[in-house]
PDB file of C-alpha atoms in Angstrom:
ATOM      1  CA  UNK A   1       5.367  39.388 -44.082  1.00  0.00           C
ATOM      2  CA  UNK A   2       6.806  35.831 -42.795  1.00  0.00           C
ATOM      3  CA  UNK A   3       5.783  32.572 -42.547  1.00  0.00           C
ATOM      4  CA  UNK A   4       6.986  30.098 -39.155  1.00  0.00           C
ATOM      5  CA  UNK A   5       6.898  26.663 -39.958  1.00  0.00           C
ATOM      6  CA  UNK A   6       5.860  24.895 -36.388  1.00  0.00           C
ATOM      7  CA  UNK A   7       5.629  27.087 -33.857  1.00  0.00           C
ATOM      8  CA  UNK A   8       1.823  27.302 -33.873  1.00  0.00           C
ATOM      9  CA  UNK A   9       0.199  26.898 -30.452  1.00  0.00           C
ATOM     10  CA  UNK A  10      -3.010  26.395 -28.689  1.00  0.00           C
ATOM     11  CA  UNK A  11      -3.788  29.558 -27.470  1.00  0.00           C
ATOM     12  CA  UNK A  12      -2.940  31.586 -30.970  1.00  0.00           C
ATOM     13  CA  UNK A  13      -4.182  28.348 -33.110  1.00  0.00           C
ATOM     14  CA  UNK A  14      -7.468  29.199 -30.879  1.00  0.00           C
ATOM     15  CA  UNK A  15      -6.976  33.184 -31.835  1.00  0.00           C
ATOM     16  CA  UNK A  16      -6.717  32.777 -35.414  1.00  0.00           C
ATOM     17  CA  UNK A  17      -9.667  29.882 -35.676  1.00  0.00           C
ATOM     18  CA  UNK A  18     -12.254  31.983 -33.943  1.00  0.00           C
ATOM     19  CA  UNK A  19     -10.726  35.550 -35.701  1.00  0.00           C
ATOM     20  CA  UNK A  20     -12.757  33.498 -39.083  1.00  0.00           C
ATOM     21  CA  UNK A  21     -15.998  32.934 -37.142  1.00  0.00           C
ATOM     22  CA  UNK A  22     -15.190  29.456 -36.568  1.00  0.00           C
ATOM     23  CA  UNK A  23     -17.121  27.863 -32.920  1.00  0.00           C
ATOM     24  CA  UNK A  24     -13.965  26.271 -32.028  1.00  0.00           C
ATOM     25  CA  UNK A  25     -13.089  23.340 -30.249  1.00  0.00           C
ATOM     26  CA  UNK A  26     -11.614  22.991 -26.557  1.00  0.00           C
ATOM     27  CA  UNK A  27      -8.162  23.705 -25.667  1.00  0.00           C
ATOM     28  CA  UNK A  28      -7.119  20.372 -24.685  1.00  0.00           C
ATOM     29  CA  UNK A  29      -8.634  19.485 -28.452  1.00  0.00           C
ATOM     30  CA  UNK A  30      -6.054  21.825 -30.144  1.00  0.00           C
ATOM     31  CA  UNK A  31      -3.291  20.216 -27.993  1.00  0.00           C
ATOM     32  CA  UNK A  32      -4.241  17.034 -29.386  1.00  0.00           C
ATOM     33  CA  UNK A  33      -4.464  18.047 -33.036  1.00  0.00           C
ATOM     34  CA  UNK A  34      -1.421  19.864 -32.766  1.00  0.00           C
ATOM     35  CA  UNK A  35       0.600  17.510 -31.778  1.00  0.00           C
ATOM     36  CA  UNK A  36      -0.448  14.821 -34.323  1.00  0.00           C
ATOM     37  CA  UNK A  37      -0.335  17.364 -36.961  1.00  0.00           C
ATOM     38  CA  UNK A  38       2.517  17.108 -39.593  1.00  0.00           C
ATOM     39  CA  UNK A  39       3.379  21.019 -40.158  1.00  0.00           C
ATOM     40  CA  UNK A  40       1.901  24.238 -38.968  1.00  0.00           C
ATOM     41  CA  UNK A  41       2.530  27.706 -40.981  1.00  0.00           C
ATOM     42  CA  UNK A  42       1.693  30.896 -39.045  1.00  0.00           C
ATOM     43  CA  UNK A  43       1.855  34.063 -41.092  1.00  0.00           C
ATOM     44  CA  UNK A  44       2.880  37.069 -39.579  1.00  0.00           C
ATOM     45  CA  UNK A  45       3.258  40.822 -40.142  1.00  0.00           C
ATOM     46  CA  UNK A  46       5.447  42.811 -38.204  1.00  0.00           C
ATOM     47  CA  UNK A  47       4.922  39.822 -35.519  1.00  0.00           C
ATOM     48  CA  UNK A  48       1.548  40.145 -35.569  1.00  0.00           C
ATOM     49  CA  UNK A  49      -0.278  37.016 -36.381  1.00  0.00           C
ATOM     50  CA  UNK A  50      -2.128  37.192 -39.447  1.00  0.00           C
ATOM     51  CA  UNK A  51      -3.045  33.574 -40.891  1.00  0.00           C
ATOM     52  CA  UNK A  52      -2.614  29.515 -40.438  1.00  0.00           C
ATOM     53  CA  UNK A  53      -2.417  26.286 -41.748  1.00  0.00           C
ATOM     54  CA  UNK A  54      -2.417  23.010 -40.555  1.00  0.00           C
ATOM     55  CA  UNK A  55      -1.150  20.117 -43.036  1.00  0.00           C
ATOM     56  CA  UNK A  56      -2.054  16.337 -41.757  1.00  0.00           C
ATOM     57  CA  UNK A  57      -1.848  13.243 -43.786  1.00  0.00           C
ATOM     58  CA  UNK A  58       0.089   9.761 -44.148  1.00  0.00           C
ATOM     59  CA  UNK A  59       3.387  11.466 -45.281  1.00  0.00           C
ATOM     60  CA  UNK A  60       3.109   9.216 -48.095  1.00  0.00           C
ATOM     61  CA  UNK A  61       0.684   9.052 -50.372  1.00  0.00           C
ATOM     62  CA  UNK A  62      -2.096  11.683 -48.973  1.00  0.00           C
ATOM     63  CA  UNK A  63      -1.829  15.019 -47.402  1.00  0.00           C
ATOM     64  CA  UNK A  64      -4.445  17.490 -45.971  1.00  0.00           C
ATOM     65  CA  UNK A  65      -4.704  21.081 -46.050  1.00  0.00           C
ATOM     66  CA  UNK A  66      -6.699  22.094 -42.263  1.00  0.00           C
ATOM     67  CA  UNK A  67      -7.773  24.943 -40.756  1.00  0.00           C
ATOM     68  CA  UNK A  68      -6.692  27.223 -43.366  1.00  0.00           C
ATOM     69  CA  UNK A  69      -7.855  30.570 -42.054  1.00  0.00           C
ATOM     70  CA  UNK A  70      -6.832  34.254 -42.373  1.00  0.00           C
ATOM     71  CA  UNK A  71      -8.088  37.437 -40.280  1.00  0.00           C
ATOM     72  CA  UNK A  72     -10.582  39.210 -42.460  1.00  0.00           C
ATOM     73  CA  UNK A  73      -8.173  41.999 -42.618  1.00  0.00           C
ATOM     74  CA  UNK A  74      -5.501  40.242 -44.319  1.00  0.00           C
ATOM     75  CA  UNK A  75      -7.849  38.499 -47.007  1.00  0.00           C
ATOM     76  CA  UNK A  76      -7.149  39.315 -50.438  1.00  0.00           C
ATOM     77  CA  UNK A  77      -3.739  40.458 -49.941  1.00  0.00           C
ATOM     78  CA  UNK A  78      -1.699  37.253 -50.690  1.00  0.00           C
ATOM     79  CA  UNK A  79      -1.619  35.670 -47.268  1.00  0.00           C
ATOM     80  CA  UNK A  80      -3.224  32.630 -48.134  1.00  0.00           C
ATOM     81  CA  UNK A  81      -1.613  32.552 -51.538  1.00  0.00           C
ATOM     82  CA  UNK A  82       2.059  32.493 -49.311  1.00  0.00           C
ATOM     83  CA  UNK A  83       0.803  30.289 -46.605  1.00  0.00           C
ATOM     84  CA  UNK A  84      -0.068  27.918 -49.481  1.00  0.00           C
ATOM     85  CA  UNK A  85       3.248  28.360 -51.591  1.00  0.00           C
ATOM     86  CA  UNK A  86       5.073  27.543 -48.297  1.00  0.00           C
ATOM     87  CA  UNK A  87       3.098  24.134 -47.391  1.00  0.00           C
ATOM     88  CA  UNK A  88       3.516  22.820 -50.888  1.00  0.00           C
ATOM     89  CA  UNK A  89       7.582  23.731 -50.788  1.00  0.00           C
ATOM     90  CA  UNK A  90       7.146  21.977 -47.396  1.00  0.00           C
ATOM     91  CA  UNK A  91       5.864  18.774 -49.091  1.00  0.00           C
ATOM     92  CA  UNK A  92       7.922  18.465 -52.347  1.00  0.00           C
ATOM     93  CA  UNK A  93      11.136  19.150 -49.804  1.00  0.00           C
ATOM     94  CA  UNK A  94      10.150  16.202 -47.371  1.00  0.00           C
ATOM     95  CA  UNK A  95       8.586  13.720 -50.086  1.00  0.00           C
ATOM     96  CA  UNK A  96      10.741  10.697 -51.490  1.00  0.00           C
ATOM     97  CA  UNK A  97      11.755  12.715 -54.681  1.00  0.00           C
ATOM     98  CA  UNK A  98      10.317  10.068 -56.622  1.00  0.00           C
ATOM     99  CA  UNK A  99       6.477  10.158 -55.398  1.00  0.00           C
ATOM    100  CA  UNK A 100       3.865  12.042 -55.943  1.00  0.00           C
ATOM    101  CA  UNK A 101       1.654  12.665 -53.420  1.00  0.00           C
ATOM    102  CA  UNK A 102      -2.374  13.870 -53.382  1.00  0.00           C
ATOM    103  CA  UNK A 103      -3.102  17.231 -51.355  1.00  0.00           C
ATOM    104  CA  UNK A 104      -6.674  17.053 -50.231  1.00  0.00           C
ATOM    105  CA  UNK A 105      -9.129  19.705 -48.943  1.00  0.00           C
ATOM    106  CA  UNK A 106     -12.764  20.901 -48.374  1.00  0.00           C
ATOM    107  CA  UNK A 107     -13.137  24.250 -49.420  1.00  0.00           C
ATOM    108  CA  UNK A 108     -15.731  26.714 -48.294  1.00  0.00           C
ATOM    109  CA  UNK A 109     -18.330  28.488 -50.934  1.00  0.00           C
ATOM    110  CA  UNK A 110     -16.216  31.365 -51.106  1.00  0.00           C
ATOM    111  CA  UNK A 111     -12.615  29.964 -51.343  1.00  0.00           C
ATOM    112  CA  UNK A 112     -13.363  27.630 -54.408  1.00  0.00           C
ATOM    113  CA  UNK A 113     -11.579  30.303 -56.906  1.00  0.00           C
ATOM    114  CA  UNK A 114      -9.144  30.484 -54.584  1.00  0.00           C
ATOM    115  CA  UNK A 115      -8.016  26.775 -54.454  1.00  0.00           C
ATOM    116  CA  UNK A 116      -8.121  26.399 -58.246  1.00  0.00           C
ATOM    117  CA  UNK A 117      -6.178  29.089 -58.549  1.00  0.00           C
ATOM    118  CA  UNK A 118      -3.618  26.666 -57.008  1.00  0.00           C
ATOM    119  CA  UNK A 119      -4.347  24.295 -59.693  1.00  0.00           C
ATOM    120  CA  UNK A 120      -6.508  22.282 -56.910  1.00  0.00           C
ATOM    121  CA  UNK A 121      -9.343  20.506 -58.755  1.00  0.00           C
ATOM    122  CA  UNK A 122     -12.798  20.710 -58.054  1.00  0.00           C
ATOM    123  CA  UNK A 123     -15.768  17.555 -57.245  1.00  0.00           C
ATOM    124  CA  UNK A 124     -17.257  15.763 -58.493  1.00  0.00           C
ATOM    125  CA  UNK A 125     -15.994  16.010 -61.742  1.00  0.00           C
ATOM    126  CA  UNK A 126     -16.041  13.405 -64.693  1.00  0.00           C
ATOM    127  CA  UNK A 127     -14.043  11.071 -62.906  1.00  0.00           C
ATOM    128  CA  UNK A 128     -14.289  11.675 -59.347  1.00  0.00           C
ATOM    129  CA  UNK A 129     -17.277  11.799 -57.206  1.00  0.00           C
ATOM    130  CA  UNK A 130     -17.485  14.377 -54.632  1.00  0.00           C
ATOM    131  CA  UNK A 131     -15.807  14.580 -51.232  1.00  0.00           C
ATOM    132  CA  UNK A 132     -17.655  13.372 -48.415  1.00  0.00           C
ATOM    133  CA  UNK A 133     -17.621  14.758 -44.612  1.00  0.00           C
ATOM    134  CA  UNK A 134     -19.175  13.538 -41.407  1.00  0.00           C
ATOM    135  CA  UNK A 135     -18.426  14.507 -37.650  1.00  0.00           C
ATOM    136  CA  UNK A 136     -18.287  11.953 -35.336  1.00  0.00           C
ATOM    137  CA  UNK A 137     -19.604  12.580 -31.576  1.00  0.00           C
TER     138      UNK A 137
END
């Protein structure tokens, strides 16, 4: 199993997002993303695509974790957990060493456990309120 920092494209981005039952965007959509996106991470095994990650953000203060997905017959085997390990090196290796830096999400019901595995904290919480979404057509 490998990991391939930036060579994610369209047509395999499009692959891996609908492999998750995702209803996914248009092609020209991806291009866009894609190219304003700061680091992709494609898993593979034995060349054979098995997982993504997006990561988007200021590249200064806040960082997002998108379109995290894995085919349902690599969940539960440690992709995620190494596309994860491998965006977080990613960030601590191009961060002023001095900073710290927030990495952001919205989880899905079922990958909660997942994500605080990670030490990713959940919301609302006692400080926090919780994290808000909204598309815009």
């Amino acid at each position: 199993m490998e990991v391939r920092i930036n060579t994610l494209e369209p047509e395999l981005f499009l692959e891996l997002y609908k492999s998750v039952g995702w209803e996914p965007p248009c092609i020209e959509q991806v291009k866009t993303a894609l190219e304003n996106t700061i680091a992709t991470f494609t898993a593979y095994d034995d060349n054979a695509p098995v997982g993504m990650v997006r990561l988007i953000g200021d590249g200064g203060m806040s960082f997002y974790v998108k379109d995290f997905a894995v085919i349902p017959a690599y969940q539960a085997k440690g992709v995620g957990t190494m596309l994860m390990e491998c965006l977080e090196k990613y960030i601590r290796e191009n961060k002023v060493p001095d900073w710290a830096v927030s990495l952001e999400l919205i989880s899905s019901q079922e990958a909660v456990s997942f994500y605080q595995k990670k030490g990713f904290e959940e919301r609302p919480n006692d400080w926090d309120g919780p994290g808000m979404f909204k598309m815009v057509r």
